[in-house]
C-alpha cells in the first residue's frame, strides 16, 4: 500500500470512528429525552460537546428508571433502524450505517455492562433505582455480541483492501467534513460541561 493510500485510509478510519462516537452520544441522549418526555418528565438540559461525555438533566422525573434505560435502548435502536433503512434505500452508505449500528451496540453495551463492576452514569442510576446487576451484565453482553456480529465481515465492504475502492480519498474527506460539522454545531450550541 502506498503512503498516500495509507494516509487516506487512516483519515477515513479516524473520521468514521470520531463521527460514530459523536452520533452515538446524540442517539443516546435522544433516548433519554424521548423517555423523559413520554413519561411526564421535564428536560432541563442536554449536554452535547465534542470534549465532554454527553448527559441529559431531567428535573421533574416521575419514572427515573425508564428515563435511565432510554439512552441505551434508543442509542442502539435508532442506529439499527437507520442501517436497516439504508439496506433498501441507500446501499452506497449501508456499510457506514452498519458500522455505526455496531459501534452503538458495542458502546452502549460496554457502558452498561461495565457498570456491574464500576457503576458510573446511567449504570449507577439504574443500580440505585433497583435494576439488578445481572440485568446490566445481560444488556452489556448482548450489546457487545450484537455489535461484533454486526461488524463481522464489514472490512471488505469499506473497500480498505488493496485495489478495491476507488473513492477512498473522497470518502475520507467526506467523513472528515461531516465530523467537523458535527463538532462545530455542538461547540456553537453547547458549552463544555454545561
PDB file of C-alpha atoms in Angstrom:
ATOM      1  CA  UNK A   1       0.000   0.000   0.000  1.00  0.00           C
ATOM      2  CA  UNK A   2       1.498   3.353  -0.973  1.00  0.00           C
ATOM      3  CA  UNK A   3       1.906   6.182   1.523  1.00  0.00           C
ATOM      4  CA  UNK A   4      -0.928   8.340   0.102  1.00  0.00           C
ATOM      5  CA  UNK A   5      -3.384   5.451   0.365  1.00  0.00           C
ATOM      6  CA  UNK A   6      -2.277   4.818   3.951  1.00  0.00           C
ATOM      7  CA  UNK A   7      -2.902   8.459   4.845  1.00  0.00           C
ATOM      8  CA  UNK A   8      -6.376   8.486   3.242  1.00  0.00           C
ATOM      9  CA  UNK A   9      -7.188   5.160   4.911  1.00  0.00           C
ATOM     10  CA  UNK A  10      -6.090   6.491   8.320  1.00  0.00           C
ATOM     11  CA  UNK A  11      -8.138   9.672   7.842  1.00  0.00           C
ATOM     12  CA  UNK A  12     -11.189   7.654   6.810  1.00  0.00           C
ATOM     13  CA  UNK A  13     -10.918   5.280   9.787  1.00  0.00           C
ATOM     14  CA  UNK A  14     -10.252   8.055  12.327  1.00  0.00           C
ATOM     15  CA  UNK A  15     -13.039  10.256  10.964  1.00  0.00           C
ATOM     16  CA  UNK A  16     -15.517   7.372  10.866  1.00  0.00           C
ATOM     17  CA  UNK A  17     -14.712   6.425  14.474  1.00  0.00           C
ATOM     18  CA  UNK A  18     -14.935  10.044  15.702  1.00  0.00           C
ATOM     19  CA  UNK A  19     -18.167  10.674  13.801  1.00  0.00           C
ATOM     20  CA  UNK A  20     -19.638   7.445  15.190  1.00  0.00           C
ATOM     21  CA  UNK A  21     -18.723   8.484  18.734  1.00  0.00           C
ATOM     22  CA  UNK A  22     -20.381  11.890  18.372  1.00  0.00           C
ATOM     23  CA  UNK A  23     -23.512  10.493  16.698  1.00  0.00           C
ATOM     24  CA  UNK A  24     -23.731   7.668  19.258  1.00  0.00           C
ATOM     25  CA  UNK A  25     -23.881  10.234  22.054  1.00  0.00           C
ATOM     26  CA  UNK A  26     -26.589  12.161  20.170  1.00  0.00           C
ATOM     27  CA  UNK A  27     -28.687   8.993  19.720  1.00  0.00           C
ATOM     28  CA  UNK A  28     -28.116   8.013  23.356  1.00  0.00           C
ATOM     29  CA  UNK A  29     -29.229  11.397  24.695  1.00  0.00           C
ATOM     30  CA  UNK A  30     -32.200  11.427  22.297  1.00  0.00           C
ATOM     31  CA  UNK A  31     -33.322   8.228  24.024  1.00  0.00           C
ATOM     32  CA  UNK A  32     -33.152   9.872  27.451  1.00  0.00           C
ATOM     33  CA  UNK A  33     -35.071  12.891  26.150  1.00  0.00           C
ATOM     34  CA  UNK A  34     -37.724  10.720  24.487  1.00  0.00           C
ATOM     35  CA  UNK A  35     -38.310   8.652  27.618  1.00  0.00           C
ATOM     36  CA  UNK A  36     -38.346  11.757  29.821  1.00  0.00           C
ATOM     37  CA  UNK A  37     -40.956  13.447  27.640  1.00  0.00           C
ATOM     38  CA  UNK A  38     -43.253  10.417  27.253  1.00  0.00           C
ATOM     39  CA  UNK A  39     -43.093   9.683  30.983  1.00  0.00           C
ATOM     40  CA  UNK A  40     -44.011  13.228  32.027  1.00  0.00           C
ATOM     41  CA  UNK A  41     -40.508  14.388  32.923  1.00  0.00           C
ATOM     42  CA  UNK A  42     -39.044  17.809  32.250  1.00  0.00           C
ATOM     43  CA  UNK A  43     -35.742  18.001  30.419  1.00  0.00           C
ATOM     44  CA  UNK A  44     -33.676  20.834  31.858  1.00  0.00           C
ATOM     45  CA  UNK A  45     -30.557  20.469  29.730  1.00  0.00           C
ATOM     46  CA  UNK A  46     -28.860  18.226  27.216  1.00  0.00           C
ATOM     47  CA  UNK A  47     -25.078  18.495  27.040  1.00  0.00           C
ATOM     48  CA  UNK A  48     -23.506  17.506  23.729  1.00  0.00           C
ATOM     49  CA  UNK A  49     -19.973  18.740  23.181  1.00  0.00           C
ATOM     50  CA  UNK A  50     -17.040  17.044  21.458  1.00  0.00           C
ATOM     51  CA  UNK A  51     -14.821  17.481  24.532  1.00  0.00           C
ATOM     52  CA  UNK A  52     -17.145  16.021  27.193  1.00  0.00           C
ATOM     53  CA  UNK A  53     -19.244  12.949  27.822  1.00  0.00           C
ATOM     54  CA  UNK A  54     -22.843  13.780  26.948  1.00  0.00           C
ATOM     55  CA  UNK A  55     -25.637  13.919  29.501  1.00  0.00           C
ATOM     56  CA  UNK A  56     -29.290  14.802  29.898  1.00  0.00           C
ATOM     57  CA  UNK A  57     -30.517  16.546  33.039  1.00  0.00           C
ATOM     58  CA  UNK A  58     -34.145  15.903  33.940  1.00  0.00           C
ATOM     59  CA  UNK A  59     -35.630  17.876  36.847  1.00  0.00           C
ATOM     60  CA  UNK A  60     -39.165  16.531  37.138  1.00  0.00           C
ATOM     61  CA  UNK A  61     -38.688  12.803  36.601  1.00  0.00           C
ATOM     62  CA  UNK A  62     -41.631  10.617  37.658  1.00  0.00           C
ATOM     63  CA  UNK A  63     -40.087   7.487  36.051  1.00  0.00           C
ATOM     64  CA  UNK A  64     -36.316   7.755  36.510  1.00  0.00           C
ATOM     65  CA  UNK A  65     -35.599   4.109  35.699  1.00  0.00           C
ATOM     66  CA  UNK A  66     -37.445   4.383  32.376  1.00  0.00           C
ATOM     67  CA  UNK A  67     -35.517   7.568  31.543  1.00  0.00           C
ATOM     68  CA  UNK A  68     -32.195   5.965  32.509  1.00  0.00           C
ATOM     69  CA  UNK A  69     -32.845   2.951  30.223  1.00  0.00           C
ATOM     70  CA  UNK A  70     -33.917   5.227  27.357  1.00  0.00           C
ATOM     71  CA  UNK A  71     -30.377   6.229  26.434  1.00  0.00           C
ATOM     72  CA  UNK A  72     -29.031   2.736  25.920  1.00  0.00           C
ATOM     73  CA  UNK A  73     -32.206   1.383  24.322  1.00  0.00           C
ATOM     74  CA  UNK A  74     -32.700   4.148  21.741  1.00  0.00           C
ATOM     75  CA  UNK A  75     -28.954   4.674  21.455  1.00  0.00           C
ATOM     76  CA  UNK A  76     -28.912   1.224  19.824  1.00  0.00           C
ATOM     77  CA  UNK A  77     -32.358   1.124  18.209  1.00  0.00           C
ATOM     78  CA  UNK A  78     -32.083   4.379  16.223  1.00  0.00           C
ATOM     79  CA  UNK A  79     -28.758   3.476  14.547  1.00  0.00           C
ATOM     80  CA  UNK A  80     -30.008  -0.060  13.851  1.00  0.00           C
ATOM     81  CA  UNK A  81     -33.148   1.342  12.213  1.00  0.00           C
ATOM     82  CA  UNK A  82     -31.022   3.691  10.078  1.00  0.00           C
ATOM     83  CA  UNK A  83     -28.884   0.726   8.979  1.00  0.00           C
ATOM     84  CA  UNK A  84     -31.937  -1.368   8.045  1.00  0.00           C
ATOM     85  CA  UNK A  85     -33.444   1.549   6.116  1.00  0.00           C
ATOM     86  CA  UNK A  86     -30.165   2.110   4.253  1.00  0.00           C
ATOM     87  CA  UNK A  87     -30.064  -1.521   3.121  1.00  0.00           C
ATOM     88  CA  UNK A  88     -33.037  -0.761   0.868  1.00  0.00           C
ATOM     89  CA  UNK A  89     -32.895   2.973   0.241  1.00  0.00           C
ATOM     90  CA  UNK A  90     -29.194   3.888   0.252  1.00  0.00           C
ATOM     91  CA  UNK A  91     -26.932   0.903  -0.473  1.00  0.00           C
ATOM     92  CA  UNK A  92     -23.905   3.176  -1.045  1.00  0.00           C
ATOM     93  CA  UNK A  93     -23.860   4.274   2.618  1.00  0.00           C
ATOM     94  CA  UNK A  94     -25.173   0.999   4.053  1.00  0.00           C
ATOM     95  CA  UNK A  95     -21.692  -0.172   5.180  1.00  0.00           C
ATOM     96  CA  UNK A  96     -21.160   3.091   7.086  1.00  0.00           C
ATOM     97  CA  UNK A  97     -24.512   2.788   8.836  1.00  0.00           C
ATOM     98  CA  UNK A  98     -23.794  -0.871   9.561  1.00  0.00           C
ATOM     99  CA  UNK A  99     -20.506   0.170  11.176  1.00  0.00           C
ATOM    100  CA  UNK A 100     -22.317   2.883  13.133  1.00  0.00           C
ATOM    101  CA  UNK A 101     -25.022   0.474  14.342  1.00  0.00           C
ATOM    102  CA  UNK A 102     -22.358  -1.989  15.521  1.00  0.00           C
ATOM    103  CA  UNK A 103     -20.412   0.830  17.163  1.00  0.00           C
ATOM    104  CA  UNK A 104     -23.505   1.937  19.104  1.00  0.00           C
ATOM    105  CA  UNK A 105     -24.316  -1.600  20.208  1.00  0.00           C
ATOM    106  CA  UNK A 106     -20.773  -2.081  21.482  1.00  0.00           C
ATOM    107  CA  UNK A 107     -20.516   1.347  23.125  1.00  0.00           C
ATOM    108  CA  UNK A 108     -23.874   1.158  24.913  1.00  0.00           C
ATOM    109  CA  UNK A 109     -23.339  -2.489  25.842  1.00  0.00           C
ATOM    110  CA  UNK A 110     -19.889  -1.775  27.260  1.00  0.00           C
ATOM    111  CA  UNK A 111     -21.182   1.318  29.078  1.00  0.00           C
ATOM    112  CA  UNK A 112     -23.915  -0.513  30.963  1.00  0.00           C
ATOM    113  CA  UNK A 113     -22.079  -3.834  31.193  1.00  0.00           C
ATOM    114  CA  UNK A 114     -19.040  -2.220  32.801  1.00  0.00           C
ATOM    115  CA  UNK A 115     -21.424  -0.734  35.332  1.00  0.00           C
ATOM    116  CA  UNK A 116     -21.580  -4.132  37.008  1.00  0.00           C
ATOM    117  CA  UNK A 117     -18.006  -3.604  38.251  1.00  0.00           C
ATOM    118  CA  UNK A 118     -17.611   0.178  38.072  1.00  0.00           C
ATOM    119  CA  UNK A 119     -21.034   1.841  38.239  1.00  0.00           C
ATOM    120  CA  UNK A 120     -20.969   5.341  36.790  1.00  0.00           C
ATOM    121  CA  UNK A 121     -23.537   7.447  34.927  1.00  0.00           C
ATOM    122  CA  UNK A 122     -26.615   5.552  33.787  1.00  0.00           C
ATOM    123  CA  UNK A 123     -25.377   2.259  35.252  1.00  0.00           C
ATOM    124  CA  UNK A 124     -25.039   3.820  38.702  1.00  0.00           C
ATOM    125  CA  UNK A 125     -28.516   5.352  38.375  1.00  0.00           C
ATOM    126  CA  UNK A 126     -30.034   2.052  37.245  1.00  0.00           C
ATOM    127  CA  UNK A 127     -28.452   0.114  40.133  1.00  0.00           C
ATOM    128  CA  UNK A 128     -29.586   2.770  42.626  1.00  0.00           C
ATOM    129  CA  UNK A 129     -33.112   2.513  41.180  1.00  0.00           C
ATOM    130  CA  UNK A 130     -33.268  -1.252  41.637  1.00  0.00           C
ATOM    131  CA  UNK A 131     -32.028  -2.752  38.377  1.00  0.00           C
ATOM    132  CA  UNK A 132     -30.199  -5.980  39.263  1.00  0.00           C
ATOM    133  CA  UNK A 133     -26.532  -6.273  38.341  1.00  0.00           C
ATOM    134  CA  UNK A 134     -27.317  -9.295  36.199  1.00  0.00           C
ATOM    135  CA  UNK A 135     -29.653  -7.086  34.118  1.00  0.00           C
ATOM    136  CA  UNK A 136     -26.802  -4.719  33.332  1.00  0.00           C
ATOM    137  CA  UNK A 137     -24.486  -7.655  32.635  1.00  0.00           C
ATOM    138  CA  UNK A 138     -27.032  -9.239  30.288  1.00  0.00           C
ATOM    139  CA  UNK A 139     -27.522  -5.958  28.412  1.00  0.00           C
ATOM    140  CA  UNK A 140     -23.752  -5.486  28.212  1.00  0.00           C
ATOM    141  CA  UNK A 141     -23.034  -8.966  26.878  1.00  0.00           C
ATOM    142  CA  UNK A 142     -25.930  -8.757  24.421  1.00  0.00           C
ATOM    143  CA  UNK A 143     -24.800  -5.353  23.150  1.00  0.00           C
ATOM    144  CA  UNK A 144     -21.181  -6.398  22.739  1.00  0.00           C
ATOM    145  CA  UNK A 145     -22.061  -9.664  21.000  1.00  0.00           C
ATOM    146  CA  UNK A 146     -24.614  -7.996  18.716  1.00  0.00           C
ATOM    147  CA  UNK A 147     -22.190  -5.220  17.826  1.00  0.00           C
ATOM    148  CA  UNK A 148     -19.404  -7.636  16.958  1.00  0.00           C
ATOM    149  CA  UNK A 149     -21.832  -9.745  14.893  1.00  0.00           C
ATOM    150  CA  UNK A 150     -22.947  -6.590  13.062  1.00  0.00           C
ATOM    151  CA  UNK A 151     -19.320  -5.754  12.254  1.00  0.00           C
ATOM    152  CA  UNK A 152     -18.416  -9.283  11.132  1.00  0.00           C
ATOM    153  CA  UNK A 153     -17.148  -9.243   7.546  1.00  0.00           C
ATOM    154  CA  UNK A 154     -17.554  -5.487   7.233  1.00  0.00           C
ATOM    155  CA  UNK A 155     -13.903  -4.624   6.470  1.00  0.00           C
ATOM    156  CA  UNK A 156     -14.065  -5.611   2.830  1.00  0.00           C
ATOM    157  CA  UNK A 157     -17.314  -3.616   2.402  1.00  0.00           C
ATOM    158  CA  UNK A 158     -15.422  -0.451   3.319  1.00  0.00           C
ATOM    159  CA  UNK A 159     -13.045  -1.017   0.434  1.00  0.00           C
ATOM    160  CA  UNK A 160      -9.982  -0.878   2.640  1.00  0.00           C
ATOM    161  CA  UNK A 161      -8.347  -3.807   0.861  1.00  0.00           C
ATOM    162  CA  UNK A 162      -5.831  -3.098  -1.861  1.00  0.00           C
ATOM    163  CA  UNK A 163      -7.308  -2.021  -5.215  1.00  0.00           C
ATOM    164  CA  UNK A 164     -10.893  -2.432  -4.053  1.00  0.00           C
ATOM    165  CA  UNK A 165     -12.048   1.118  -3.508  1.00  0.00           C
ATOM    166  CA  UNK A 166     -11.532   3.917  -5.989  1.00  0.00           C
ATOM    167  CA  UNK A 167     -13.292   6.541  -3.859  1.00  0.00           C
ATOM    168  CA  UNK A 168     -11.183   6.355  -0.691  1.00  0.00           C
ATOM    169  CA  UNK A 169      -9.965   9.956  -0.887  1.00  0.00           C
ATOM    170  CA  UNK A 170     -13.484  11.327  -1.466  1.00  0.00           C
ATOM    171  CA  UNK A 171     -14.935   9.182   1.328  1.00  0.00           C
ATOM    172  CA  UNK A 172     -12.170  10.168   3.763  1.00  0.00           C
ATOM    173  CA  UNK A 173     -12.726  13.859   3.080  1.00  0.00           C
ATOM    174  CA  UNK A 174     -16.497  13.462   3.355  1.00  0.00           C
ATOM    175  CA  UNK A 175     -16.275  11.710   6.741  1.00  0.00           C
ATOM    176  CA  UNK A 176     -13.766  14.272   7.984  1.00  0.00           C
ATOM    177  CA  UNK A 177     -16.066  17.092   6.871  1.00  0.00           C
ATOM    178  CA  UNK A 178     -19.143  15.547   8.488  1.00  0.00           C
ATOM    179  CA  UNK A 179     -17.237  15.098  11.743  1.00  0.00           C
ATOM    180  CA  UNK A 180     -16.061  18.717  11.685  1.00  0.00           C
ATOM    181  CA  UNK A 181     -19.608  19.977  11.054  1.00  0.00           C
ATOM    182  CA  UNK A 182     -20.968  17.951  13.993  1.00  0.00           C
ATOM    183  CA  UNK A 183     -18.172  19.298  16.231  1.00  0.00           C
ATOM    184  CA  UNK A 184     -18.833  22.865  15.108  1.00  0.00           C
ATOM    185  CA  UNK A 185     -22.578  22.580  15.735  1.00  0.00           C
ATOM    186  CA  UNK A 186     -22.003  21.108  19.191  1.00  0.00           C
ATOM    187  CA  UNK A 187     -19.434  23.756  20.115  1.00  0.00           C
ATOM    188  CA  UNK A 188     -21.790  26.521  18.977  1.00  0.00           C
ATOM    189  CA  UNK A 189     -24.857  25.086  20.740  1.00  0.00           C
ATOM    190  CA  UNK A 190     -23.332  23.693  23.926  1.00  0.00           C
ATOM    191  CA  UNK A 191     -20.584  24.851  26.253  1.00  0.00           C
ATOM    192  CA  UNK A 192     -18.330  22.083  27.558  1.00  0.00           C
ATOM    193  CA  UNK A 193     -19.640  20.783  30.863  1.00  0.00           C
ATOM    194  CA  UNK A 194     -22.837  22.815  30.817  1.00  0.00           C
TER     195      UNK A 194
END
